[in-house]
């Protein structure tokens, strides 16, 4: 199994959720995040004064999936989250050794 993590723009969350549901993903975890990449933040004007915003708001989406579906799920996320502009985000996967459903005690793929 693999854990796929995506850092995306907040307004693309609904598109990513819909695309993952259509692909057949049964569950995901979403949390707020902030950070910066190559853009190093941005400036905003508030009441006539310019401020440097160092950390840009993002959304972190995490999906557990079988090894066979990893590349397809990543492609679904990338296509749904892509705007073609700087700051679209990143997607990566890491191996997961054990998954246990707390309610039933099921382990492995059955726990998804």
Coordinates of N, CA, C and O in Angstrom, one line a residue:
X1 N 0.8 -1.2 0.0 CA 0.0 0.0 0.0 C 0.9 1.2 0.0 O 2.0 1.2 0.4
X2 N 0.3 2.3 -0.4 CA 1.0 3.6 -0.5 C 0.1 4.7 0.1 O -1.1 4.7 -0.1
X3 N 0.7 5.7 0.6 CA 0.0 6.9 1.1 C 0.4 8.0 0.1 O 1.6 8.4 -0.1
X4 N -0.6 8.5 -0.6 CA -0.4 9.6 -1.6 C -0.7 10.9 -0.9 O -1.8 11.0 -0.3
X5 N 0.2 11.9 -0.9 CA 0.0 13.2 -0.3 C 0.0 14.2 -1.4 O 0.9 14.2 -2.2
X6 N -0.9 15.1 -1.4 CA -1.0 16.2 -2.4 C -1.1 17.5 -1.6 O -2.0 17.7 -0.8
X7 N -0.3 18.5 -2.0 CA -0.5 19.9 -1.5 C -1.0 20.7 -2.7 O -0.3 20.8 -3.7
X8 N -2.2 21.2 -2.6 CA -2.9 21.9 -3.7 C -3.4 23.3 -3.3 O -3.5 23.6 -2.1
X9 N -3.9 24.0 -4.3 CA -4.5 25.3 -4.0 C -5.9 25.0 -3.4 O -6.6 24.1 -3.9
X10 N -6.3 25.8 -2.4 CA -7.6 25.5 -1.8 C -8.8 25.5 -2.7 O -9.7 24.7 -2.5
X11 N -8.8 26.3 -3.7 CA -10.0 26.4 -4.5 C -10.1 25.2 -5.5 O -11.2 25.0 -6.1
X12 N -9.1 24.4 -5.6 CA -9.1 23.2 -6.4 C -9.6 21.9 -5.6 O -9.7 20.9 -6.2
X13 N -9.8 22.1 -4.3 CA -10.2 20.9 -3.5 C -11.5 20.2 -4.0 O -11.5 19.0 -4.1
X14 N -12.5 20.9 -4.3 CA -13.7 20.3 -4.8 C -13.5 19.5 -6.1 O -14.1 18.4 -6.3
X15 N -12.7 20.1 -7.0 CA -12.4 19.4 -8.3 C -11.6 18.1 -8.0 O -11.9 17.1 -8.6
X16 N -10.7 18.1 -7.1 CA -9.9 17.0 -6.8 C -10.8 15.9 -6.1 O -10.7 14.7 -6.4
X17 N -11.6 16.3 -5.1 CA -12.5 15.4 -4.5 C -13.4 14.7 -5.5 O -13.6 13.5 -5.4
X18 N -14.0 15.5 -6.3 CA -14.9 14.9 -7.3 C -14.2 13.9 -8.3 O -14.8 12.9 -8.6
X19 N -13.0 14.3 -8.7 CA -12.3 13.4 -9.6 C -11.9 12.1 -8.9 O -12.0 11.0 -9.5
X20 N -11.5 12.2 -7.6 CA -11.1 11.0 -6.9 C -12.3 10.1 -6.6 O -12.3 8.9 -6.7
X21 N -13.5 10.7 -6.3 CA -14.7 9.9 -6.1 C -15.1 9.2 -7.4 O -15.5 8.0 -7.4
X22 N -15.0 9.9 -8.5 CA -15.3 9.3 -9.8 C -14.4 8.2 -10.2 O -14.8 7.2 -10.8
X23 N -13.1 8.3 -9.8 CA -12.1 7.2 -10.0 C -12.4 6.0 -9.1 O -12.1 4.9 -9.5
X24 N -13.1 6.2 -8.0 CA -13.4 5.1 -7.1 C -12.7 5.1 -5.8 O -12.8 4.1 -5.0
X25 N -12.1 6.2 -5.4 CA -11.4 6.3 -4.1 C -12.5 6.4 -3.1 O -13.4 7.2 -3.2
X26 N -12.4 5.6 -2.0 CA -13.4 5.5 -1.0 C -13.3 6.5 0.1 O -14.2 6.8 0.8
X27 N -12.1 7.0 0.4 CA -11.8 7.9 1.5 C -10.6 8.7 1.3 O -9.7 8.4 0.5
X28 N -10.6 9.9 2.0 CA -9.4 10.7 1.9 C -9.4 11.6 3.2 O -10.4 11.7 3.9
X29 N -8.3 12.2 3.5 CA -8.1 13.1 4.6 C -7.7 14.4 4.0 O -6.8 14.5 3.2
X30 N -8.3 15.5 4.5 CA -8.0 16.9 4.1 C -7.6 17.7 5.3 O -8.3 17.6 6.3
X31 N -6.6 18.5 5.2 CA -6.2 19.4 6.3 C -5.7 20.7 5.7 O -5.2 20.7 4.5
X32 N -5.8 21.8 6.4 CA -5.2 23.0 6.0 C -3.7 23.0 6.1 O -3.2 22.4 7.1
X33 N -3.0 23.7 5.2 CA -1.6 23.8 5.3 C -1.2 25.2 4.8 O -2.0 25.9 4.2
X34 N 0.0 25.5 5.1 CA 0.6 26.8 4.5 C 2.1 26.6 4.3 O 2.7 25.8 5.0
X35 N 2.6 27.2 3.3 CA 4.0 27.1 3.0 C 4.3 27.9 1.7 O 3.5 28.7 1.3
X36 N 5.5 27.7 1.2 CA 5.9 28.3 0.0 C 6.9 27.5 -0.8 O 7.5 26.6 -0.2
X37 N 6.9 27.7 -2.1 CA 7.9 27.0 -2.9 C 8.7 28.0 -3.6 O 9.2 29.0 -3.0
X38 N 8.8 27.9 -4.9 CA 9.7 28.8 -5.7 C 9.2 30.2 -5.6 O 9.9 31.2 -5.8
X39 N 7.8 30.4 -5.4 CA 7.3 31.7 -5.5 C 7.6 32.6 -4.3 O 7.5 33.8 -4.2
X40 N 8.1 31.9 -3.2 CA 8.5 32.6 -1.9 C 7.4 33.5 -1.4 O 7.7 34.6 -0.9
X41 N 6.2 33.1 -1.4 CA 5.1 33.9 -0.9 C 4.7 35.0 -2.0 O 4.9 34.9 -3.1
X42 N 3.9 36.0 -1.5 CA 3.5 37.1 -2.4 C 3.2 38.3 -1.5 O 3.2 38.3 -0.3
X43 N 2.9 39.4 -2.2 CA 2.6 40.6 -1.5 C 1.1 40.9 -1.6 O 0.4 40.5 -2.6
X44 N 0.5 41.5 -0.6 CA -0.9 41.9 -0.6 C -1.0 43.3 -0.2 O -0.2 43.8 0.6
X45 N -2.0 44.0 -0.6 CA -2.3 45.4 -0.2 C -3.5 45.4 0.7 O -4.6 44.9 0.3
X46 N -3.3 46.0 1.9 CA -4.4 46.1 2.8 C -4.5 47.5 3.3 O -3.5 48.0 3.9
X47 N -5.6 48.2 3.1 CA -5.8 49.6 3.5 C -4.6 50.5 3.0 O -4.1 51.3 3.8
X48 N -4.2 50.3 1.8 CA -3.2 51.1 1.2 C -1.7 50.7 1.5 O -0.8 51.3 1.0
X49 N -1.5 49.8 2.5 CA -0.2 49.4 2.8 C 0.1 48.0 2.2 O -0.8 47.1 2.2
X50 N 1.3 47.8 1.7 CA 1.7 46.6 1.1 C 2.4 45.7 2.2 O 3.2 46.1 2.9
X51 N 1.9 44.4 2.2 CA 2.4 43.4 3.2 C 3.0 42.2 2.4 O 2.4 41.8 1.4
X52 N 4.1 41.7 2.9 CA 4.6 40.5 2.4 C 4.0 39.3 3.1 O 4.0 39.2 4.3
X53 N 3.4 38.4 2.3 CA 2.8 37.1 2.9 C 3.8 36.0 2.6 O 3.9 35.6 1.4
X54 N 4.5 35.5 3.6 CA 5.5 34.5 3.4 C 5.0 33.1 3.2 O 5.5 32.3 2.4
X55 N 3.9 32.8 3.9 CA 3.3 31.5 3.8 C 2.0 31.5 3.0 O 1.1 32.2 3.5
X56 N 1.9 30.8 2.0 CA 0.7 30.8 1.1 C -0.2 29.7 1.6 O 0.2 28.6 1.9
X57 N -1.5 30.0 1.8 CA -2.5 28.9 2.2 C -2.6 27.8 1.1 O -2.7 28.1 -0.1
X58 N -2.6 26.6 1.6 CA -2.7 25.4 0.8 C -3.6 24.4 1.5 O -4.0 24.6 2.6
X59 N -4.0 23.3 0.8 CA -4.7 22.2 1.3 C -3.9 21.0 1.1 O -3.3 20.7 0.0
X60 N -3.9 20.1 2.2 CA -3.2 18.9 2.1 C -4.2 17.7 2.0 O -5.1 17.6 2.8
X61 N -4.1 16.9 0.9 CA -5.0 15.8 0.7 C -4.2 14.5 0.8 O -3.1 14.4 0.1
X62 N -4.7 13.6 1.6 CA -4.0 12.3 1.7 C -4.9 11.2 1.4 O -6.1 11.2 1.8
X63 N -4.4 10.2 0.6 CA -5.2 9.1 0.1 C -4.4 7.8 0.3 O -3.2 7.8 -0.2
X64 N -4.9 6.8 0.9 CA -4.3 5.5 1.0 C -4.8 4.7 -0.1 O -6.0 4.6 -0.4
X65 N -3.9 4.0 -0.8 CA -4.3 3.2 -2.0 C -3.5 2.0 -2.2 O -2.4 1.9 -1.6
X66 N -4.0 1.1 -3.0 CA -3.2 -0.1 -3.3 C -2.1 0.2 -4.3 O -2.1 1.2 -5.0
X67 N -1.0 -0.6 -4.3 CA 0.2 -0.3 -5.1 C -0.2 -0.2 -6.6 O 0.3 0.6 -7.3
X68 N -1.2 -1.0 -7.1 CA -1.6 -1.0 -8.5 C -2.2 0.3 -8.9 O -2.2 0.6 -10.1
X69 N -2.8 1.0 -8.0 CA -3.6 2.2 -8.4 C -2.8 3.5 -8.1 O -3.3 4.6 -8.5
X70 N -1.6 3.4 -7.6 CA -0.9 4.6 -7.2 C -0.7 5.6 -8.4 O -1.0 6.8 -8.3
X71 N -0.2 5.2 -9.5 CA 0.1 6.1 -10.6 C -1.2 6.7 -11.2 O -1.3 7.9 -11.5
X72 N -2.3 5.9 -11.2 CA -3.6 6.4 -11.7 C -4.1 7.4 -10.8 O -4.7 8.5 -11.2
X73 N -4.1 7.2 -9.4 CA -4.6 8.2 -8.5 C -3.8 9.5 -8.5 O -4.3 10.6 -8.5
X74 N -2.5 9.3 -8.7 CA -1.6 10.5 -8.8 C -2.0 11.3 -10.1 O -2.2 12.5 -10.0
X75 N -2.2 10.6 -11.2 CA -2.6 11.3 -12.4 C -4.0 12.0 -12.2 O -4.1 13.1 -12.7
X76 N -4.9 11.4 -11.6 CA -6.2 12.0 -11.3 C -6.1 13.3 -10.5 O -6.7 14.3 -10.9
X77 N -5.3 13.2 -9.5 CA -5.1 14.4 -8.6 C -4.4 15.5 -9.4 O -4.8 16.7 -9.4
X78 N -3.3 15.2 -10.1 CA -2.6 16.2 -10.9 C -3.5 16.9 -11.9 O -3.5 18.1 -12.0
X79 N -4.3 16.1 -12.7 CA -5.1 16.7 -13.7 C -6.2 17.6 -13.1 O -6.6 18.6 -13.6
X80 N -6.8 17.2 -11.9 CA -7.9 17.9 -11.3 C -7.3 19.2 -10.6 O -8.0 20.2 -10.5
X81 N -6.1 19.2 -10.1 CA -5.5 20.3 -9.4 C -4.8 21.3 -10.3 O -4.5 22.4 -9.8
X82 N -4.5 20.9 -11.5 CA -3.6 21.8 -12.3 C -4.3 23.0 -12.8 O -5.4 22.9 -13.3
X83 N -3.6 24.2 -12.7 CA -4.1 25.4 -13.3 C -3.1 25.9 -14.3 O -3.4 26.8 -15.1
X84 N -1.9 25.4 -14.3 CA -0.9 25.8 -15.2 C -0.1 27.0 -14.7 O 0.7 27.6 -15.4
X85 N -0.4 27.5 -13.5 CA 0.2 28.7 -12.9 C 1.1 28.2 -11.7 O 1.0 27.2 -11.2
X86 N 2.1 29.1 -11.4 CA 3.0 28.8 -10.3 C 2.2 28.6 -9.0 O 1.1 29.3 -8.8
X87 N 2.6 27.7 -8.2 CA 2.0 27.4 -6.9 C 0.9 26.3 -7.0 O 0.1 26.2 -6.0
X88 N 0.8 25.6 -8.1 CA -0.2 24.5 -8.2 C 0.0 23.4 -7.1 O -1.0 22.8 -6.8
X89 N 1.2 23.2 -6.7 CA 1.4 22.3 -5.6 C 2.3 21.1 -6.0 O 3.0 21.1 -7.0
X90 N 2.3 20.1 -5.1 CA 3.1 18.9 -5.3 C 2.3 17.7 -4.9 O 1.4 17.8 -4.1
X91 N 2.7 16.5 -5.5 CA 2.1 15.2 -5.1 C 3.2 14.2 -5.0 O 4.1 14.2 -5.8
X92 N 3.1 13.4 -3.9 CA 4.1 12.4 -3.7 C 3.5 11.2 -3.0 O 2.4 11.3 -2.5
X93 N 4.2 10.1 -3.1 CA 3.7 8.8 -2.4 C 4.8 8.2 -1.6 O 6.0 8.4 -1.9
X94 N 4.4 7.6 -0.5 CA 5.4 6.9 0.4 C 4.8 5.5 0.7 O 3.5 5.3 0.7
X95 N 5.6 4.5 0.9 CA 5.1 3.2 1.3 C 4.5 3.2 2.7 O 4.9 3.9 3.5
X96 N 3.5 2.3 2.8 CA 2.8 2.1 4.1 C 2.9 0.7 4.4 O 2.5 -0.2 3.7
X97 N 3.4 0.4 5.6 CA 3.6 -1.0 6.0 C 2.4 -1.7 6.6 O 2.0 -2.8 6.2
X98 N 1.6 -0.9 7.4 CA 0.5 -1.5 8.1 C -0.7 -0.5 8.1 O -0.5 0.7 8.4
X99 N -1.9 -1.0 7.8 CA -3.1 -0.2 8.0 C -4.1 -1.1 8.7 O -4.3 -2.3 8.4
X100 N -4.7 -0.5 9.8 CA -5.6 -1.2 10.6 C -6.9 -0.3 10.7 O -6.8 0.9 11.1
X101 N -8.0 -0.9 10.4 CA -9.3 -0.2 10.7 C -9.6 -0.3 12.2 O -9.8 -1.4 12.7
X102 N -9.7 0.8 12.8 CA -9.9 0.8 14.3 C -11.2 0.1 14.7 O -11.2 -0.7 15.7
X103 N -12.2 0.4 14.0 CA -13.6 -0.1 14.4 C -13.6 -1.6 14.4 O -14.1 -2.3 15.3
X104 N -13.1 -2.3 13.3 CA -13.2 -3.7 13.2 C -11.9 -4.5 13.4 O -12.0 -5.7 13.5
X105 N -10.8 -3.8 13.4 CA -9.5 -4.5 13.6 C -9.0 -5.1 12.3 O -8.0 -5.8 12.2
X106 N -9.7 -4.8 11.1 CA -9.3 -5.4 9.8 C -7.9 -4.8 9.5 O -7.6 -3.7 9.9
X107 N -7.1 -5.6 8.8 CA -5.7 -5.2 8.5 C -5.5 -5.3 7.0 O -6.1 -6.0 6.3
X108 N -4.5 -4.5 6.5 CA -4.1 -4.5 5.1 C -5.2 -3.9 4.2 O -5.9 -3.0 4.6
X109 N -5.3 -4.5 3.0 CA -6.2 -3.9 2.0 C -7.7 -3.9 2.4 O -8.5 -3.1 2.0
X110 N -8.1 -4.9 3.3 CA -9.5 -4.9 3.8 C -9.8 -3.7 4.7 O -10.9 -3.3 4.8
X111 N -8.7 -3.0 5.2 CA -8.9 -1.9 6.1 C -9.2 -0.6 5.3 O -9.6 0.4 5.9
X112 N -8.9 -0.6 4.0 CA -9.2 0.6 3.2 C -10.7 0.7 3.1 O -11.2 1.7 2.9

